[in-house]
């Protein structure tokens, strides 16, 4: 059973890596990272308001001729920040979990990634062709950002738990 668990976790991690590899890479800009971090630091209840903090002004600054491409580029730029936060929150959470829970979390992340990719592909395909790529990139940004915030909140609760009491020896 233990060997099966190890193989399952390994396959789930490889699957997550493959799914993540499908997303175009976009290096995180430190100014974007700081802007999102400052917004989130102001309070987790206001954090959903932080989504679009980088992308919206970026698109607004683009010329009318470049707007369609800017929607994609700017969404990917901010998504890189949120994806980085998601990865770090996931690693933090995994450190607090036991082996079985880590395996479940890896499977959950794989399922979430598959869902997000399919949801946004469907959403993009249902839009007018001239707007579909930009709207799909925006959907992916929202999905990754919302998942990052969810995992960050959960990881924070897990790390604040009091340590388990040492076993009591009864004599």
PDB file of C-alpha atoms in Angstrom:
ATOM      1  CA  UNK A   1       0.000   0.000   0.000  1.00  0.00           C
ATOM      2  CA  UNK A   2       2.832   2.367   0.864  1.00  0.00           C
ATOM      3  CA  UNK A   3       4.450   1.812  -2.557  1.00  0.00           C
ATOM      4  CA  UNK A   4       1.133   2.576  -4.224  1.00  0.00           C
ATOM      5  CA  UNK A   5       0.876   5.831  -2.274  1.00  0.00           C
ATOM      6  CA  UNK A   6       4.374   6.913  -3.292  1.00  0.00           C
ATOM      7  CA  UNK A   7       3.666   6.094  -6.945  1.00  0.00           C
ATOM      8  CA  UNK A   8       0.320   7.956  -6.766  1.00  0.00           C
ATOM      9  CA  UNK A   9       1.915  11.063  -5.268  1.00  0.00           C
ATOM     10  CA  UNK A  10       4.724  10.986  -7.819  1.00  0.00           C
ATOM     11  CA  UNK A  11       2.275  10.651 -10.714  1.00  0.00           C
ATOM     12  CA  UNK A  12       0.120  13.451  -9.341  1.00  0.00           C
ATOM     13  CA  UNK A  13       3.143  15.728  -9.002  1.00  0.00           C
ATOM     14  CA  UNK A  14       4.278  14.913 -12.547  1.00  0.00           C
ATOM     15  CA  UNK A  15       0.761  15.588 -13.783  1.00  0.00           C
ATOM     16  CA  UNK A  16       0.698  18.975 -12.022  1.00  0.00           C
ATOM     17  CA  UNK A  17       4.063  19.821 -13.523  1.00  0.00           C
ATOM     18  CA  UNK A  18       2.839  18.879 -16.995  1.00  0.00           C
ATOM     19  CA  UNK A  19      -0.327  20.934 -16.587  1.00  0.00           C
ATOM     20  CA  UNK A  20       1.625  23.926 -15.332  1.00  0.00           C
ATOM     21  CA  UNK A  21       4.067  23.572 -18.218  1.00  0.00           C
ATOM     22  CA  UNK A  22       1.190  24.268 -20.620  1.00  0.00           C
ATOM     23  CA  UNK A  23       0.896  27.814 -19.307  1.00  0.00           C
ATOM     24  CA  UNK A  24       3.218  30.220 -21.109  1.00  0.00           C
ATOM     25  CA  UNK A  25       6.078  31.298 -18.911  1.00  0.00           C
ATOM     26  CA  UNK A  26       6.267  34.913 -17.938  1.00  0.00           C
ATOM     27  CA  UNK A  27       8.926  35.937 -15.430  1.00  0.00           C
ATOM     28  CA  UNK A  28       7.652  37.721 -12.358  1.00  0.00           C
ATOM     29  CA  UNK A  29       8.537  41.392 -12.210  1.00  0.00           C
ATOM     30  CA  UNK A  30       9.575  42.453  -8.720  1.00  0.00           C
ATOM     31  CA  UNK A  31       7.452  45.630  -8.848  1.00  0.00           C
ATOM     32  CA  UNK A  32       4.389  43.530  -9.689  1.00  0.00           C
ATOM     33  CA  UNK A  33       5.206  41.102  -6.879  1.00  0.00           C
ATOM     34  CA  UNK A  34       5.495  43.962  -4.385  1.00  0.00           C
ATOM     35  CA  UNK A  35       2.291  45.623  -5.571  1.00  0.00           C
ATOM     36  CA  UNK A  36       0.261  42.419  -5.130  1.00  0.00           C
ATOM     37  CA  UNK A  37       1.955  41.584  -1.812  1.00  0.00           C
ATOM     38  CA  UNK A  38       1.198  45.046  -0.415  1.00  0.00           C
ATOM     39  CA  UNK A  39      -2.435  44.762  -1.443  1.00  0.00           C
ATOM     40  CA  UNK A  40      -2.839  41.278   0.068  1.00  0.00           C
ATOM     41  CA  UNK A  41      -1.024  42.337   3.241  1.00  0.00           C
ATOM     42  CA  UNK A  42      -3.719  44.980   3.833  1.00  0.00           C
ATOM     43  CA  UNK A  43      -6.157  42.228   4.677  1.00  0.00           C
ATOM     44  CA  UNK A  44      -7.197  38.855   3.388  1.00  0.00           C
ATOM     45  CA  UNK A  45     -10.868  39.871   3.261  1.00  0.00           C
ATOM     46  CA  UNK A  46      -9.977  42.588   0.762  1.00  0.00           C
ATOM     47  CA  UNK A  47      -7.649  40.312  -1.194  1.00  0.00           C
ATOM     48  CA  UNK A  48     -10.037  39.455  -4.038  1.00  0.00           C
ATOM     49  CA  UNK A  49      -9.922  43.175  -4.794  1.00  0.00           C
ATOM     50  CA  UNK A  50      -6.219  42.715  -5.459  1.00  0.00           C
ATOM     51  CA  UNK A  51      -6.913  40.602  -8.546  1.00  0.00           C
ATOM     52  CA  UNK A  52      -6.330  42.740 -11.620  1.00  0.00           C
ATOM     53  CA  UNK A  53      -4.174  45.203  -9.732  1.00  0.00           C
ATOM     54  CA  UNK A  54      -1.357  44.819 -12.276  1.00  0.00           C
ATOM     55  CA  UNK A  55      -3.240  43.732 -15.395  1.00  0.00           C
ATOM     56  CA  UNK A  56      -5.954  46.401 -15.535  1.00  0.00           C
ATOM     57  CA  UNK A  57      -3.620  49.449 -15.468  1.00  0.00           C
ATOM     58  CA  UNK A  58      -1.268  47.624 -17.854  1.00  0.00           C
ATOM     59  CA  UNK A  59      -4.063  47.160 -20.415  1.00  0.00           C
ATOM     60  CA  UNK A  60      -5.262  50.739 -19.886  1.00  0.00           C
ATOM     61  CA  UNK A  61      -1.783  52.021 -20.701  1.00  0.00           C
ATOM     62  CA  UNK A  62      -1.699  50.181 -24.029  1.00  0.00           C
ATOM     63  CA  UNK A  63      -2.620  51.979 -27.223  1.00  0.00           C
ATOM     64  CA  UNK A  64      -5.953  51.167 -28.859  1.00  0.00           C
ATOM     65  CA  UNK A  65      -4.143  49.284 -31.631  1.00  0.00           C
ATOM     66  CA  UNK A  66      -2.345  47.022 -29.153  1.00  0.00           C
ATOM     67  CA  UNK A  67      -5.248  46.484 -26.756  1.00  0.00           C
ATOM     68  CA  UNK A  68      -6.030  42.872 -27.779  1.00  0.00           C
ATOM     69  CA  UNK A  69      -2.424  41.756 -27.361  1.00  0.00           C
ATOM     70  CA  UNK A  70      -2.052  43.809 -24.176  1.00  0.00           C
ATOM     71  CA  UNK A  71      -4.983  41.953 -22.595  1.00  0.00           C
ATOM     72  CA  UNK A  72      -3.088  38.686 -23.050  1.00  0.00           C
ATOM     73  CA  UNK A  73       0.347  39.996 -22.113  1.00  0.00           C
ATOM     74  CA  UNK A  74      -0.829  41.935 -19.070  1.00  0.00           C
ATOM     75  CA  UNK A  75      -2.978  39.077 -17.768  1.00  0.00           C
ATOM     76  CA  UNK A  76      -0.045  36.661 -18.119  1.00  0.00           C
ATOM     77  CA  UNK A  77       2.232  39.169 -16.386  1.00  0.00           C
ATOM     78  CA  UNK A  78      -0.009  39.335 -13.314  1.00  0.00           C
ATOM     79  CA  UNK A  79      -0.810  35.623 -13.466  1.00  0.00           C
ATOM     80  CA  UNK A  80       2.926  34.935 -13.049  1.00  0.00           C
ATOM     81  CA  UNK A  81       2.826  36.755  -9.695  1.00  0.00           C
ATOM     82  CA  UNK A  82      -0.195  34.817  -8.488  1.00  0.00           C
ATOM     83  CA  UNK A  83       1.204  31.497  -9.754  1.00  0.00           C
ATOM     84  CA  UNK A  84       4.390  32.172  -7.793  1.00  0.00           C
ATOM     85  CA  UNK A  85       2.298  32.887  -4.678  1.00  0.00           C
ATOM     86  CA  UNK A  86       0.291  29.703  -5.296  1.00  0.00           C
ATOM     87  CA  UNK A  87       3.467  27.630  -5.533  1.00  0.00           C
ATOM     88  CA  UNK A  88       4.881  29.113  -2.334  1.00  0.00           C
ATOM     89  CA  UNK A  89       1.592  28.679  -0.442  1.00  0.00           C
ATOM     90  CA  UNK A  90       1.369  25.078  -1.620  1.00  0.00           C
ATOM     91  CA  UNK A  91       4.909  24.366  -0.425  1.00  0.00           C
ATOM     92  CA  UNK A  92       4.151  25.987   2.936  1.00  0.00           C
ATOM     93  CA  UNK A  93       1.006  23.935   3.304  1.00  0.00           C
ATOM     94  CA  UNK A  94       2.729  20.687   2.331  1.00  0.00           C
ATOM     95  CA  UNK A  95       5.255  21.162   5.146  1.00  0.00           C
ATOM     96  CA  UNK A  96       2.405  21.076   7.672  1.00  0.00           C
ATOM     97  CA  UNK A  97       0.698  17.991   6.261  1.00  0.00           C
ATOM     98  CA  UNK A  98       1.318  14.334   6.907  1.00  0.00           C
ATOM     99  CA  UNK A  99       2.056  11.994   3.988  1.00  0.00           C
ATOM    100  CA  UNK A 100      -1.551  11.000   3.299  1.00  0.00           C
ATOM    101  CA  UNK A 101      -2.772  14.577   3.357  1.00  0.00           C
ATOM    102  CA  UNK A 102       0.112  15.674   1.103  1.00  0.00           C
ATOM    103  CA  UNK A 103      -0.945  13.025  -1.390  1.00  0.00           C
ATOM    104  CA  UNK A 104      -4.539  14.249  -1.241  1.00  0.00           C
ATOM    105  CA  UNK A 105      -3.398  17.842  -1.680  1.00  0.00           C
ATOM    106  CA  UNK A 106      -1.296  16.910  -4.744  1.00  0.00           C
ATOM    107  CA  UNK A 107      -4.300  15.144  -6.276  1.00  0.00           C
ATOM    108  CA  UNK A 108      -6.531  18.110  -5.446  1.00  0.00           C
ATOM    109  CA  UNK A 109      -4.116  20.549  -7.072  1.00  0.00           C
ATOM    110  CA  UNK A 110      -3.957  18.386 -10.187  1.00  0.00           C
ATOM    111  CA  UNK A 111      -7.760  18.258 -10.378  1.00  0.00           C
ATOM    112  CA  UNK A 112      -8.005  22.026  -9.801  1.00  0.00           C
ATOM    113  CA  UNK A 113      -5.443  22.738 -12.529  1.00  0.00           C
ATOM    114  CA  UNK A 114      -7.319  20.550 -14.990  1.00  0.00           C
ATOM    115  CA  UNK A 115     -10.606  22.239 -14.083  1.00  0.00           C
ATOM    116  CA  UNK A 116      -9.157  25.752 -14.445  1.00  0.00           C
ATOM    117  CA  UNK A 117      -7.581  25.000 -17.834  1.00  0.00           C
ATOM    118  CA  UNK A 118     -10.791  23.443 -19.164  1.00  0.00           C
ATOM    119  CA  UNK A 119     -13.024  26.172 -17.733  1.00  0.00           C
ATOM    120  CA  UNK A 120     -11.000  28.982 -19.258  1.00  0.00           C
ATOM    121  CA  UNK A 121     -10.614  27.194 -22.604  1.00  0.00           C
ATOM    122  CA  UNK A 122     -14.402  26.764 -22.723  1.00  0.00           C
ATOM    123  CA  UNK A 123     -14.938  30.384 -21.706  1.00  0.00           C
ATOM    124  CA  UNK A 124     -12.499  31.614 -24.345  1.00  0.00           C
ATOM    125  CA  UNK A 125     -14.012  29.437 -27.071  1.00  0.00           C
ATOM    126  CA  UNK A 126     -17.491  30.787 -26.348  1.00  0.00           C
ATOM    127  CA  UNK A 127     -16.419  34.392 -26.985  1.00  0.00           C
ATOM    128  CA  UNK A 128     -16.091  36.288 -30.274  1.00  0.00           C
ATOM    129  CA  UNK A 129     -12.816  35.238 -31.965  1.00  0.00           C
ATOM    130  CA  UNK A 130     -11.271  38.708 -31.741  1.00  0.00           C
ATOM    131  CA  UNK A 131     -11.693  38.742 -27.945  1.00  0.00           C
ATOM    132  CA  UNK A 132     -11.377  35.067 -27.011  1.00  0.00           C
ATOM    133  CA  UNK A 133      -7.621  34.937 -26.283  1.00  0.00           C
ATOM    134  CA  UNK A 134      -7.678  38.015 -24.053  1.00  0.00           C
ATOM    135  CA  UNK A 135     -10.761  36.876 -22.162  1.00  0.00           C
ATOM    136  CA  UNK A 136      -9.303  33.393 -21.733  1.00  0.00           C
ATOM    137  CA  UNK A 137      -6.078  34.906 -20.329  1.00  0.00           C
ATOM    138  CA  UNK A 138      -8.175  36.997 -17.926  1.00  0.00           C
ATOM    139  CA  UNK A 139     -10.055  33.888 -16.805  1.00  0.00           C
ATOM    140  CA  UNK A 140      -6.777  32.071 -16.152  1.00  0.00           C
ATOM    141  CA  UNK A 141      -5.512  35.040 -14.155  1.00  0.00           C
ATOM    142  CA  UNK A 142      -8.643  35.042 -11.962  1.00  0.00           C
ATOM    143  CA  UNK A 143      -8.573  31.270 -11.435  1.00  0.00           C
ATOM    144  CA  UNK A 144      -4.901  31.208 -10.401  1.00  0.00           C
ATOM    145  CA  UNK A 145      -5.257  34.292  -8.192  1.00  0.00           C
ATOM    146  CA  UNK A 146      -8.350  32.973  -6.418  1.00  0.00           C
ATOM    147  CA  UNK A 147      -6.682  29.591  -5.869  1.00  0.00           C
ATOM    148  CA  UNK A 148      -3.526  31.274  -4.529  1.00  0.00           C
ATOM    149  CA  UNK A 149      -5.585  33.278  -2.036  1.00  0.00           C
ATOM    150  CA  UNK A 150      -7.503  30.165  -0.981  1.00  0.00           C
ATOM    151  CA  UNK A 151      -4.348  28.103  -0.399  1.00  0.00           C
ATOM    152  CA  UNK A 152      -2.608  31.020   1.357  1.00  0.00           C
ATOM    153  CA  UNK A 153      -5.528  31.342   3.800  1.00  0.00           C
ATOM    154  CA  UNK A 154      -5.613  27.597   4.424  1.00  0.00           C
ATOM    155  CA  UNK A 155      -1.831  27.370   4.876  1.00  0.00           C
ATOM    156  CA  UNK A 156      -1.911  30.288   7.327  1.00  0.00           C
ATOM    157  CA  UNK A 157      -4.543  28.511   9.435  1.00  0.00           C
ATOM    158  CA  UNK A 158      -2.512  25.299   9.388  1.00  0.00           C
ATOM    159  CA  UNK A 159       0.707  26.975  10.511  1.00  0.00           C
ATOM    160  CA  UNK A 160      -1.046  28.746  13.409  1.00  0.00           C
ATOM    161  CA  UNK A 161      -2.261  25.498  14.950  1.00  0.00           C
ATOM    162  CA  UNK A 162      -0.689  24.805  18.312  1.00  0.00           C
ATOM    163  CA  UNK A 163       1.853  21.994  18.210  1.00  0.00           C
ATOM    164  CA  UNK A 164       0.641  18.599  19.309  1.00  0.00           C
ATOM    165  CA  UNK A 165       1.234  17.962  22.999  1.00  0.00           C
ATOM    166  CA  UNK A 166       3.966  15.448  23.739  1.00  0.00           C
ATOM    167  CA  UNK A 167       2.685  12.049  24.817  1.00  0.00           C
ATOM    168  CA  UNK A 168       1.887  11.800  28.496  1.00  0.00           C
ATOM    169  CA  UNK A 169       3.404   8.887  30.335  1.00  0.00           C
ATOM    170  CA  UNK A 170       1.034   7.475  32.876  1.00  0.00           C
ATOM    171  CA  UNK A 171       2.668   5.739  35.843  1.00  0.00           C
TER     172      UNK A 171
END
